[in-house]
Short mmCIF file of C-alpha atoms in Angstrom, two decimals:
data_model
loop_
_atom_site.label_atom_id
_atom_site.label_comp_id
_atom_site.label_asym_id
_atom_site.label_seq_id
_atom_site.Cartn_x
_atom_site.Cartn_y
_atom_site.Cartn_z
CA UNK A 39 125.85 130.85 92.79
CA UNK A 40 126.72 127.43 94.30
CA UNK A 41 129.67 126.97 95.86
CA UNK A 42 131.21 123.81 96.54
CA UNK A 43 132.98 122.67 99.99
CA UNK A 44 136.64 122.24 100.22
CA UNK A 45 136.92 120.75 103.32
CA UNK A 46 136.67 116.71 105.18
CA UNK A 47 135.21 116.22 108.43
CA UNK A 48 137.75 114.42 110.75
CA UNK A 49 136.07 113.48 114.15
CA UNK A 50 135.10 110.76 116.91
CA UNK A 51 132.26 110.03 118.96
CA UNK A 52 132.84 111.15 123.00
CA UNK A 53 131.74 108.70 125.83
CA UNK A 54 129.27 110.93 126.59
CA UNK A 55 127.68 110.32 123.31
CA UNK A 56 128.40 113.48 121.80
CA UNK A 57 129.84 114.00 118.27
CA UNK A 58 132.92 115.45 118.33
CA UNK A 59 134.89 117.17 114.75
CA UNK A 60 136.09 119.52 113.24
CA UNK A 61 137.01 120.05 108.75
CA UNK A 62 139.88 120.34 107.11
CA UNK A 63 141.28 119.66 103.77
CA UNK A 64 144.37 118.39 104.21
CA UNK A 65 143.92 114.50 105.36
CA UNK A 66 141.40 112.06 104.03
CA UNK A 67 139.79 110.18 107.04
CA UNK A 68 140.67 107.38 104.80
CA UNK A 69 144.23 108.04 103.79
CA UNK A 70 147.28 106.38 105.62
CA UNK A 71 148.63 109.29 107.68
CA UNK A 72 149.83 109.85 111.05
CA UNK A 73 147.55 113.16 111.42
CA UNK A 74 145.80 113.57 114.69
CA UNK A 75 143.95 116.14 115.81
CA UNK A 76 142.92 117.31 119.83
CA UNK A 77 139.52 118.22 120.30
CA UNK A 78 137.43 119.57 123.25
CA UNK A 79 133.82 117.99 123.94
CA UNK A 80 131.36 120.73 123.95
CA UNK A 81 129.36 118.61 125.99
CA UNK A 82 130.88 117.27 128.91
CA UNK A 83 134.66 119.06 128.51
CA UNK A 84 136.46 115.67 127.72
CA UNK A 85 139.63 116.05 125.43
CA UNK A 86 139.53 113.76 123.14
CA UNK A 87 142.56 112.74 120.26
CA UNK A 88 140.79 111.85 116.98
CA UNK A 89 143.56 109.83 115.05
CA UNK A 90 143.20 108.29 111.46
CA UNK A 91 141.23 105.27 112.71
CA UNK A 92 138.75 107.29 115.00
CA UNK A 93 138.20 109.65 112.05
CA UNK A 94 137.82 106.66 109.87
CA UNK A 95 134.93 105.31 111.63
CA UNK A 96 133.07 108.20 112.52
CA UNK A 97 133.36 109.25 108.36
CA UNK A 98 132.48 105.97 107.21
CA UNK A 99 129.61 106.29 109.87
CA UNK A 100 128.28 109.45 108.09
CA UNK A 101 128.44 107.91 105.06
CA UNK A 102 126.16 105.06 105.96
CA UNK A 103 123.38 107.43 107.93
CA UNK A 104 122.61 108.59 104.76
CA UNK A 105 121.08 104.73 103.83
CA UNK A 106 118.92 103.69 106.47
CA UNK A 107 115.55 102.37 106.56
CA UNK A 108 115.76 100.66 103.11
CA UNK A 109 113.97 97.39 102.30
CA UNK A 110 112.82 95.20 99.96
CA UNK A 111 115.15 94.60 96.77
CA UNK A 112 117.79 97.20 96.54
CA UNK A 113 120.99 98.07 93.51
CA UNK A 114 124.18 99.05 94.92
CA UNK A 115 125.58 100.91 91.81
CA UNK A 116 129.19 101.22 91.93
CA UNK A 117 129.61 98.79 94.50
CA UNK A 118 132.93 98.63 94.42
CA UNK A 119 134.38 96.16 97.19
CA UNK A 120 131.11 96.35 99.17
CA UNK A 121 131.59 99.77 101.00
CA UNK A 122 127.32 99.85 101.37
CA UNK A 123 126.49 96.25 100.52
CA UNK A 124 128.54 94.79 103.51
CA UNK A 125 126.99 97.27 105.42
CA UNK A 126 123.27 96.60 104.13
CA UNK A 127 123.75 93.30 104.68
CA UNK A 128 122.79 93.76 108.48
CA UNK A 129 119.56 95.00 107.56
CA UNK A 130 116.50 92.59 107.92
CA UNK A 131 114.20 94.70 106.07
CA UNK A 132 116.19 93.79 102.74
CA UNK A 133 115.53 90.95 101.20
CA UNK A 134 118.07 91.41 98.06
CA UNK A 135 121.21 93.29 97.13
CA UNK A 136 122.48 93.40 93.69
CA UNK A 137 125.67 94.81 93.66
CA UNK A 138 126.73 96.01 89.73
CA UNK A 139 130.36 97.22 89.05
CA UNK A 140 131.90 97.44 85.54
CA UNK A 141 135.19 96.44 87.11
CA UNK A 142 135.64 92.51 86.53
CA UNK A 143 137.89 92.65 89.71
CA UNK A 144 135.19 93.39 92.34
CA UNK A 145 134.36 89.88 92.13
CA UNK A 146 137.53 88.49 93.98
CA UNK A 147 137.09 91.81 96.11
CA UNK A 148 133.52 90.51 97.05
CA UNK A 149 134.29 86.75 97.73
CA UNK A 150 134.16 86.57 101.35
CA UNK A 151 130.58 88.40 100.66
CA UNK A 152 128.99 84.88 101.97
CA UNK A 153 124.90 86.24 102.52
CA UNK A 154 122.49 84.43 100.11
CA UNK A 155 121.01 88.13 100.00
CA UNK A 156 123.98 89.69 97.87
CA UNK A 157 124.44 89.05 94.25
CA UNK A 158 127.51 90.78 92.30
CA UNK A 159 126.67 91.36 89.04
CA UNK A 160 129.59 92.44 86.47
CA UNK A 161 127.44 94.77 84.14
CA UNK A 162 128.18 98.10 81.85
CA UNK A 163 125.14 100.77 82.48
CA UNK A 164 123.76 101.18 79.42
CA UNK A 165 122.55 97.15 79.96
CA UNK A 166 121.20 98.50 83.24
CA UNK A 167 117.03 97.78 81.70
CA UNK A 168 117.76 94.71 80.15
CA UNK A 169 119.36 93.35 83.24
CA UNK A 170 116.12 93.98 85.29
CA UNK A 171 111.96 94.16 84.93
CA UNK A 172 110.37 97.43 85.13
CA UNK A 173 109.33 97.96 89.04
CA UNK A 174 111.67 95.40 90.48
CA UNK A 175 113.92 97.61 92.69
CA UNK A 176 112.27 99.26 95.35
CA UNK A 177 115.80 101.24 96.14
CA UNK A 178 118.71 102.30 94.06
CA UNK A 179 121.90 103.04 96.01
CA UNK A 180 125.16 104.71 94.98
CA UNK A 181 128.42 106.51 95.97
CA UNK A 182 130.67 108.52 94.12
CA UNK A 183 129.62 107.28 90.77
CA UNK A 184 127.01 109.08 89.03
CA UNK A 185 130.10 111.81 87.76
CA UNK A 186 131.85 108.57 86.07
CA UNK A 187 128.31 108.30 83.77
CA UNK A 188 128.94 109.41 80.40
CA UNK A 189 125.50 108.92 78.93
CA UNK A 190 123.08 110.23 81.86
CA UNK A 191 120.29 110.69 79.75
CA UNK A 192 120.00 107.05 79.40
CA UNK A 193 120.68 106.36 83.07
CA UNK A 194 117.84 108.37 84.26
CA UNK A 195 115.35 107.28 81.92
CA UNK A 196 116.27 103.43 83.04
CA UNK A 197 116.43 104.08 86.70
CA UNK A 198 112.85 106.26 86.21
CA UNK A 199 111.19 102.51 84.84
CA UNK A 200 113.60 99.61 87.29
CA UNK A 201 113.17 101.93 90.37
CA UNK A 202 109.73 101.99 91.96
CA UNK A 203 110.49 103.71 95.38
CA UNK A 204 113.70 105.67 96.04
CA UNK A 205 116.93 106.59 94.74
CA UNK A 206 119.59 108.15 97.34
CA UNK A 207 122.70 109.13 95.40
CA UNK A 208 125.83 110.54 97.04
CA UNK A 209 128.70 112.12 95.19
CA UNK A 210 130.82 114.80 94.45
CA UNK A 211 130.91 117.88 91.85
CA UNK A 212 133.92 119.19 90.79
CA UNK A 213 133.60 120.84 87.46
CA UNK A 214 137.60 121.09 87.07
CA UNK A 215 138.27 117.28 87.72
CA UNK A 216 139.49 115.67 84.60
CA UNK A 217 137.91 112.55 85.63
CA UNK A 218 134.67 113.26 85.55
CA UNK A 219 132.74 112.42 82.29
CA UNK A 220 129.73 114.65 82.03
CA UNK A 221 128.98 117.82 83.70
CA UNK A 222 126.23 117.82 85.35
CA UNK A 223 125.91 119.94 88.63
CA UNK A 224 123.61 118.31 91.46
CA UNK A 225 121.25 120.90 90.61
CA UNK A 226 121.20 120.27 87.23
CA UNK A 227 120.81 116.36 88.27
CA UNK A 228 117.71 117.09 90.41
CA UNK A 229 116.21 118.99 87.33
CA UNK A 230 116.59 115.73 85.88
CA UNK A 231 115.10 113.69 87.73
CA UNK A 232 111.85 115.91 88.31
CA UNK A 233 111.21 116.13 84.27
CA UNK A 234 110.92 112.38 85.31
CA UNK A 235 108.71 112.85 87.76
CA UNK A 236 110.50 112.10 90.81
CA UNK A 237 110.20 114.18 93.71
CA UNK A 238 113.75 115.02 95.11
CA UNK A 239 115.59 116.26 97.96
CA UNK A 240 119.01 117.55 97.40
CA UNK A 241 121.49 118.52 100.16
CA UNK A 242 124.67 119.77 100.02
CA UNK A 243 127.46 118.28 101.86
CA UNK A 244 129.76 120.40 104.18
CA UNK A 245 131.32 117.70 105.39
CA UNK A 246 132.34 115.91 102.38
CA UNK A 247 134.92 117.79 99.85
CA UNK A 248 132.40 119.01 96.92
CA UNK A 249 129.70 116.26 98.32
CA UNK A 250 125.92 116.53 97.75
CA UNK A 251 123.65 113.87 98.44
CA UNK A 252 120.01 113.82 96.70
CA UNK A 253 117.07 111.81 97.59
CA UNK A 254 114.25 110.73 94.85
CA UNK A 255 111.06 109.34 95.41
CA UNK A 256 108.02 108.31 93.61
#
């Protein structure tokens, strides 16, 4: 049976270099909250405070190991206000980013986006194969949006055909959520994606309330 973690990680890095943290489920690292927490470095005995900006950074910092080493022409699905575009801006290895959102809004969100390498593109999914050439992306990146995807057969079938290299997809499974709009389990997803041939990793998340992460590669 797979079970499904409840908890957040809220942590900071020590001087010493060591990663310092501990989960629990009441604050989001995110959240406005005056929650701080006193930890004890394992490695050199330093007491640290991790406080909502500490534990901000060293989440977000999580969040972006999972997308390194990425080149070439790369979708950020769901890209929101930027959370991995600003981020994969930095890289030299990518030569475009093509940031998709259904929300109209993300544009003024992304207007101080000033890199010639990012492109916003206001698009609905199921236009996802008409909007690009079969083989153009070499990497498909997302967050937190693949529950939100009402017709995944569709979705897969387009990403098999744009996608030539690598798809890493983070999210979360919660079966009870109301929001989510089809019910796929990550295991279920990575059966999906290897009747399309991809070869995939999937991981589940302890650090990350109901978070999996799956890797897919031709």
């Amino acid at each position: 049976m797979e079970e499904y973690n409840k908890f957040l990680i809220w942590g900071t890095k020590c001087n010493c270099g060591n990663q310092c943290s501990i989960l629990q489920n009441e604050h989001h690292p995110w959240d406005e909250t005056d929650f701080k927490v006193k930890l004890k470095c394992e490695k050199c005995g330093s007491e640290l405070v991790v406080d909502k900006s500490s534990a901000e950074i060293f989440y977000n910092n999580k969040i972006y190991g999972y997308y390194e080493k990425l080149y070439g022409n790369v979708i950020d699905l769901g890209c929101g206000g930027g959370f991995l575009s600003r981020r994969l801006i930095s890289n030299n290895s990518i030569e475009k980013i093509y940031g998709i959102d259904l929300d109209e809004d993300c544009a003024e969100e992304l207007k101080d986006v000033r890199s010639e390498k990012f492109k916003f593109i206001n698009l609905d999914l199921c236009n996802l194969s008409e909007q690009f050439l079969d083989n153009s992306i070499d990497f498909l990146v997302s967050r937190d949006v693949f529950m939100f995807i009402e017709d995944t057969n569709k979705y897969l079938d387009d990403v098999t055909k744009i996608v030539k290299k690598e798809i890493r997809q983070m999210g979360w499974y919660i079966e009870s959520n109301s929001r989510i709009k089809n019910k796929l389990s990550p295991k279920e997803i990575k059966e999906e994606y290897e009747k399309r041939g991809w070869n995939v990793e999937l991981e589940y998340l302890n650090w990350y309330k109901g978070g999996y992460f799956i890797k897919a590669n031709k």
